[in-house]
CSV table of C-alpha atoms in Angstrom, one decimal:
chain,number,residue,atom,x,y,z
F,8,UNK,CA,-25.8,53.3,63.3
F,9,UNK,CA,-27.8,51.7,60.8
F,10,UNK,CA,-28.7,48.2,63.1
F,11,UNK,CA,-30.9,45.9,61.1
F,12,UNK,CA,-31.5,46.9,57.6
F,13,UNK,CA,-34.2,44.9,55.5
F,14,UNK,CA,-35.2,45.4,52.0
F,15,UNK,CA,-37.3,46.0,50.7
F,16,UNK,CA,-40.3,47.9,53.0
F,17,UNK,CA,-43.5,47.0,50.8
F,18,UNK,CA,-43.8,44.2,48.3
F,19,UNK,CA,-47.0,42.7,46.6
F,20,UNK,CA,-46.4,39.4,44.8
F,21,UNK,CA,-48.6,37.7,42.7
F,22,UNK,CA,-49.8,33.7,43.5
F,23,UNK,CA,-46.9,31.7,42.5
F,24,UNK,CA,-44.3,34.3,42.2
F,25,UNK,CA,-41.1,34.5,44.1
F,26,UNK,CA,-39.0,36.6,45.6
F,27,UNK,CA,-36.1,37.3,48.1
F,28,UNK,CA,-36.2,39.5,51.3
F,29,UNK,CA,-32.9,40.9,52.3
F,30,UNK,CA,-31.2,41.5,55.9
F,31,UNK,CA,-27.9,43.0,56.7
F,32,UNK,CA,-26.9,43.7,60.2
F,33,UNK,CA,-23.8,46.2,60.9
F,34,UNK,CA,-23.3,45.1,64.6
F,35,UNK,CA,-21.2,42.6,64.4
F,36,UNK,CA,-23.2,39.8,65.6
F,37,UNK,CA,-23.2,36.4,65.0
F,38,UNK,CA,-26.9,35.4,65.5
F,39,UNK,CA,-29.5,36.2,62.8
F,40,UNK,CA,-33.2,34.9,62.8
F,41,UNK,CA,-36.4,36.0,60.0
F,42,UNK,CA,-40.0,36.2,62.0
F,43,UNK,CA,-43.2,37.0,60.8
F,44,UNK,CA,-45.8,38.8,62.5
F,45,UNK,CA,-49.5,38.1,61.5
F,46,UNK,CA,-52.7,39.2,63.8
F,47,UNK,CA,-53.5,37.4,66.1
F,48,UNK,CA,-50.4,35.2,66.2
F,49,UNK,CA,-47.1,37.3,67.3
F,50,UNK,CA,-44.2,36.8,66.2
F,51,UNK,CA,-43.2,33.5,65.0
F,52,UNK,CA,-39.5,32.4,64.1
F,53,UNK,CA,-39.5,31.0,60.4
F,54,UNK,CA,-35.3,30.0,60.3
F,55,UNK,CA,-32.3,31.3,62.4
F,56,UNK,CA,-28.4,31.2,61.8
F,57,UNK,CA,-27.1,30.4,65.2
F,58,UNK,CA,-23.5,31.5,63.4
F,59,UNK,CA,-22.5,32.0,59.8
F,60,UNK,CA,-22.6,29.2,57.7
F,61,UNK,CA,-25.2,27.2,59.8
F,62,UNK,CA,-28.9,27.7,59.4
F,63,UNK,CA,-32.0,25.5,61.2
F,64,UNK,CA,-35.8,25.9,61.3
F,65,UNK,CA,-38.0,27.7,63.6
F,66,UNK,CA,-41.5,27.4,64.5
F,67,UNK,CA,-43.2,27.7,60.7
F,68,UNK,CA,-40.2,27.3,58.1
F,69,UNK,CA,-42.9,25.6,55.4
F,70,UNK,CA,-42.7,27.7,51.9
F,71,UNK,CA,-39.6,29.2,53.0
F,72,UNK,CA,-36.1,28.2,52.3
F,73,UNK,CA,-32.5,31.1,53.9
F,74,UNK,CA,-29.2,31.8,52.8
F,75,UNK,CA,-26.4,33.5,55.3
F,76,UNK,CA,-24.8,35.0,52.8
F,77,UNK,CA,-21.9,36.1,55.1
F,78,UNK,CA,-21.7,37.3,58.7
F,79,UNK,CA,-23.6,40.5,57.9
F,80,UNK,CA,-26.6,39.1,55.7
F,81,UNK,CA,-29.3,36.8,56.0
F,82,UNK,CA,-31.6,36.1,52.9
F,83,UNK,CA,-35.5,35.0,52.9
F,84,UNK,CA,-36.9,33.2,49.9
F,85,UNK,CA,-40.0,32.6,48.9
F,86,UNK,CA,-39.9,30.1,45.6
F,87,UNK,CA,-43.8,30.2,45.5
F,88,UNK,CA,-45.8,32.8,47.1
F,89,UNK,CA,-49.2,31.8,48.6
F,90,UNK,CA,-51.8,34.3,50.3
F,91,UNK,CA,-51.0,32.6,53.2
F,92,UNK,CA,-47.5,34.2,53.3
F,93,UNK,CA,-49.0,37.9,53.7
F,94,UNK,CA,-47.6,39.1,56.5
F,95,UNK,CA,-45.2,41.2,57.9
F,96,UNK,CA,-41.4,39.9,57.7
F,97,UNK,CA,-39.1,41.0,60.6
F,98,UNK,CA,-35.3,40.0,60.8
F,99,UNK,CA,-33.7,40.5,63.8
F,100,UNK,CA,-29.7,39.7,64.9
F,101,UNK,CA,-27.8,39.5,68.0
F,102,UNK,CA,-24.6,39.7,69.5
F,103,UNK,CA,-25.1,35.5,70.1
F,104,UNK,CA,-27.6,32.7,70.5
F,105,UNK,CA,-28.3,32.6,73.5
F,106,UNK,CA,-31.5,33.3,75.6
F,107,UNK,CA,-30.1,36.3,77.7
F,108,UNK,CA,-28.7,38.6,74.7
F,109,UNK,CA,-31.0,41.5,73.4
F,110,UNK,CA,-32.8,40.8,69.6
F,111,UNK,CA,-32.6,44.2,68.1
F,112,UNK,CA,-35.2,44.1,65.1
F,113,UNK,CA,-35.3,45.4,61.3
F,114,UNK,CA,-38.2,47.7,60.5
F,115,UNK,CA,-40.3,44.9,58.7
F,116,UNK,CA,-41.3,44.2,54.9
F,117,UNK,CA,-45.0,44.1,54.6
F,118,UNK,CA,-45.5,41.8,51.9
F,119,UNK,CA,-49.3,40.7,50.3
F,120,UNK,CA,-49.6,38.0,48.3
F,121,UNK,CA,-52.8,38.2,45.8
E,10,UNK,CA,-52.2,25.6,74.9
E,11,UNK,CA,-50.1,28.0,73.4
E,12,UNK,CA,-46.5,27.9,75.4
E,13,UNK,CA,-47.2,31.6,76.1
E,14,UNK,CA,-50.6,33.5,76.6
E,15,UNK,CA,-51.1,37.4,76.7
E,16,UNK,CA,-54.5,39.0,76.1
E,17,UNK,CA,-54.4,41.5,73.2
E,18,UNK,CA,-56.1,44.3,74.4
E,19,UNK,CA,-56.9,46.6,73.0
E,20,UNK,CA,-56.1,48.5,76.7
E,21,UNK,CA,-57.0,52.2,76.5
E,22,UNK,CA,-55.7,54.3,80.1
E,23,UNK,CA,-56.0,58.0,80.8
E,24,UNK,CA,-52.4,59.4,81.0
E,25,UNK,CA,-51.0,59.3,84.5
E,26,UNK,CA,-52.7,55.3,85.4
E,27,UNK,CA,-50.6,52.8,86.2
E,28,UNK,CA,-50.6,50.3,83.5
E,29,UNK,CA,-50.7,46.2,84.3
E,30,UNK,CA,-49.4,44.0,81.7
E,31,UNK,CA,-49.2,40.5,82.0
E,32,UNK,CA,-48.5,37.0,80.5
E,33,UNK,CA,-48.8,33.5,81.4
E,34,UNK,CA,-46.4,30.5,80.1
E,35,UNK,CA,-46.8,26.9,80.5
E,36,UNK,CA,-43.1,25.4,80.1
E,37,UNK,CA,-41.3,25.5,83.6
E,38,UNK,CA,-38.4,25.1,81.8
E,39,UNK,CA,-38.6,29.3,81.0
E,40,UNK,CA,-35.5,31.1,82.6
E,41,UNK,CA,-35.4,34.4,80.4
E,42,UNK,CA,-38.3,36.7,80.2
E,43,UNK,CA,-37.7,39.8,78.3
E,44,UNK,CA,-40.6,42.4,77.5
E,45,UNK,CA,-41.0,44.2,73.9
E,46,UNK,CA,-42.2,47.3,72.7
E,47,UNK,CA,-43.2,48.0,69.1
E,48,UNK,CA,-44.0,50.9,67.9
E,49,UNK,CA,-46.6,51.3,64.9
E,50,UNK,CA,-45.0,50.1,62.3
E,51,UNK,CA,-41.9,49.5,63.2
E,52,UNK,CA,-39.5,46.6,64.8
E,53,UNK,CA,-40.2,45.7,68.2
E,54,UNK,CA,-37.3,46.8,71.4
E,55,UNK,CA,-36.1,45.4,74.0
E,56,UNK,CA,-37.7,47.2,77.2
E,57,UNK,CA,-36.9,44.9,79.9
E,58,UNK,CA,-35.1,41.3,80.9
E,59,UNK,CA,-35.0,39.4,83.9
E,60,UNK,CA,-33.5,36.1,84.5
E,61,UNK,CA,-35.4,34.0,86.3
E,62,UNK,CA,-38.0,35.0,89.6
E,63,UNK,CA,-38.0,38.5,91.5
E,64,UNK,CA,-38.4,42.1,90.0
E,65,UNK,CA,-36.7,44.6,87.9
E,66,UNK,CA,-36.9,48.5,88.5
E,67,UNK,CA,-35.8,50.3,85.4
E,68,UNK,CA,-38.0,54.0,85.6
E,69,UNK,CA,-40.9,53.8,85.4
E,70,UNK,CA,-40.8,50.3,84.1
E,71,UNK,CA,-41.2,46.9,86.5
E,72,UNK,CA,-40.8,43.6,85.4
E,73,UNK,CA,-42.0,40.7,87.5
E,74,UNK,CA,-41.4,37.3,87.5
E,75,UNK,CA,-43.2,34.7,89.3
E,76,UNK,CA,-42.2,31.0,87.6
E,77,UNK,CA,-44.5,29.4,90.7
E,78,UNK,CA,-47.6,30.6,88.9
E,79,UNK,CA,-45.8,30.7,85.6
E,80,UNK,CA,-46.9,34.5,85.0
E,81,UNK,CA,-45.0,37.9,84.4
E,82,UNK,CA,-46.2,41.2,84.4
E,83,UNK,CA,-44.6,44.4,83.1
E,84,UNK,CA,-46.2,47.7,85.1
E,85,UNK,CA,-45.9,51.5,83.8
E,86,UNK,CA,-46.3,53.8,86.5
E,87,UNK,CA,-47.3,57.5,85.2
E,88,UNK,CA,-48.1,56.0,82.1
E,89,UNK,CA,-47.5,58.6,79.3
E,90,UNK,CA,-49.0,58.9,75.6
E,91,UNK,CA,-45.2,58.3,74.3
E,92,UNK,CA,-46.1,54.4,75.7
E,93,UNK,CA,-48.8,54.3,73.7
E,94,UNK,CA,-48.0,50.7,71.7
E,95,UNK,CA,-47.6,46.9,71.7
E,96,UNK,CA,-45.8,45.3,74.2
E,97,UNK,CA,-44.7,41.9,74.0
E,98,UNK,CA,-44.1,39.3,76.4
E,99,UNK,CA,-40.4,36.9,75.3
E,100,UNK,CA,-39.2,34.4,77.0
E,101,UNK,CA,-36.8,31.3,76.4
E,102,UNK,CA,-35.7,28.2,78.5
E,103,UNK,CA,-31.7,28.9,77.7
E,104,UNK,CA,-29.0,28.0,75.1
E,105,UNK,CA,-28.4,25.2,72.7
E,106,UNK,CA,-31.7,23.8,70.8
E,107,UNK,CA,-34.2,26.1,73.7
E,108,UNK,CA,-32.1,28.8,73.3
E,109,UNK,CA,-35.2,30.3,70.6
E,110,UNK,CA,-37.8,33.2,71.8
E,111,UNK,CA,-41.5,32.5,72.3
E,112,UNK,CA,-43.3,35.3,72.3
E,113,UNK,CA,-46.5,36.4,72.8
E,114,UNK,CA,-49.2,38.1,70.7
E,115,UNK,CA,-48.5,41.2,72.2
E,116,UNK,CA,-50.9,43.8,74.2
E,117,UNK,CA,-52.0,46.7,72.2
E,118,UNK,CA,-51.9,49.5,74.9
E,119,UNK,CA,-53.5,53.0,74.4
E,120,UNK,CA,-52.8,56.1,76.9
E,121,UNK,CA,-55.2,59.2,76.3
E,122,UNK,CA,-53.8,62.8,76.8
């Protein structure tokens, strides 16, 4: 079972670039969500899809904008990447959105913007 | 005040200690604690979940809830070099709008062979 699948692993972007992070999820699940993880801070929710076809913000969705493509993926875009946005990018799904159903994680994109 | 406090670490432990983990919240409206483990480099994993106050058993793996103090703790007993990792603390006050995880910055934990 793949789980969470995010492309790609590694990115550097240059000031002002942009660029889309990719998540697709084989379990089914209606629930997907993008973190970041920087030191220091834990992990911090940018957006979530409570269900396909509905998006909302999290905790730090400035410079960011999502897409749920379908039930499986869930996008990330940066349209204008800042050195502020390095960090590591961690999608996560579950089964729903609810507070007592397990997150199961990607494997992270570690992204640096110069 | 951050909603959720854990000290980073780093905690180093000879193999064999019994490792204390711990995290304090300040939102009583908190129901679901769940603890993370994350590997380096790699997506963190569910370890543990408990709903509401009391303790879980699962191993050598207790979670404990105390919402009176607003404070959880995971403990490891015969902690084991494989546990070497970050553990994160996750909790959430329920569905609808609070239904989202706050977690922690995670404790860095080290065990020595």
């Amino acid at each position: 079972n793949a789980g969470v699948t995010q492309t790609p692993k590694f990115q550097v972007l240059k000031t002002g670039q942009s660029m889309t992070l990719q998540c697709a999820q084989d379990m089914n699940h209606n629930s997907m969500y993008w973190y970041r993880q920087d030191p220091g801070m834990g992990l911090r929710l940018i957006y979530y899809s409570a269900s396909e076809g509905t998006t909302d913000k999290g905790e730090v969705p400035n410079g960011y904008n999502v897409s749920r493509l379908n039930k499986r993926e869930f996008s990330l875009r940066l349209e204008s990447a800042a050195p502020s946005q390095t960090s590591v990018y961690f999608c996560a799904s579950s089964a729903y959105r609810g507070a007592n159903t397990e997150a199961f994680f990607g494997q992270g994109t570690r992204l640096t913007v110069v | 005040q951050k909603e959720v406090e854990q000290d980073p670490g780093p905690l180093s432990v000879p193999e064999g200690a019994i490792v204390s983990l711990n995290c304090t919240y300040s939102n009583s409206a908190f129901q679901y604690f769940m603890w993370y483990r994350q590997y380096s480099r790699k997506g963190p994993e569910l370890l543990m979940y408990t709903y509401s106050s009391g303790n879980k058993e699962d191993g050598r793996f207790t979670a404990q809830v105390d919402k009176s103090s607003k404070y959880i703790s995971l403990f490891i007993r015969d902690s084991q070099p494989s546990d070497s990792a970050t553990y994160l603390c996750a909790m959430s006050a329920g569905g609808g709008s609070q239904g989202n995880l706050i977690f922690g910055k995670g404790t860095k934990l080290s065990v020595k062979p």
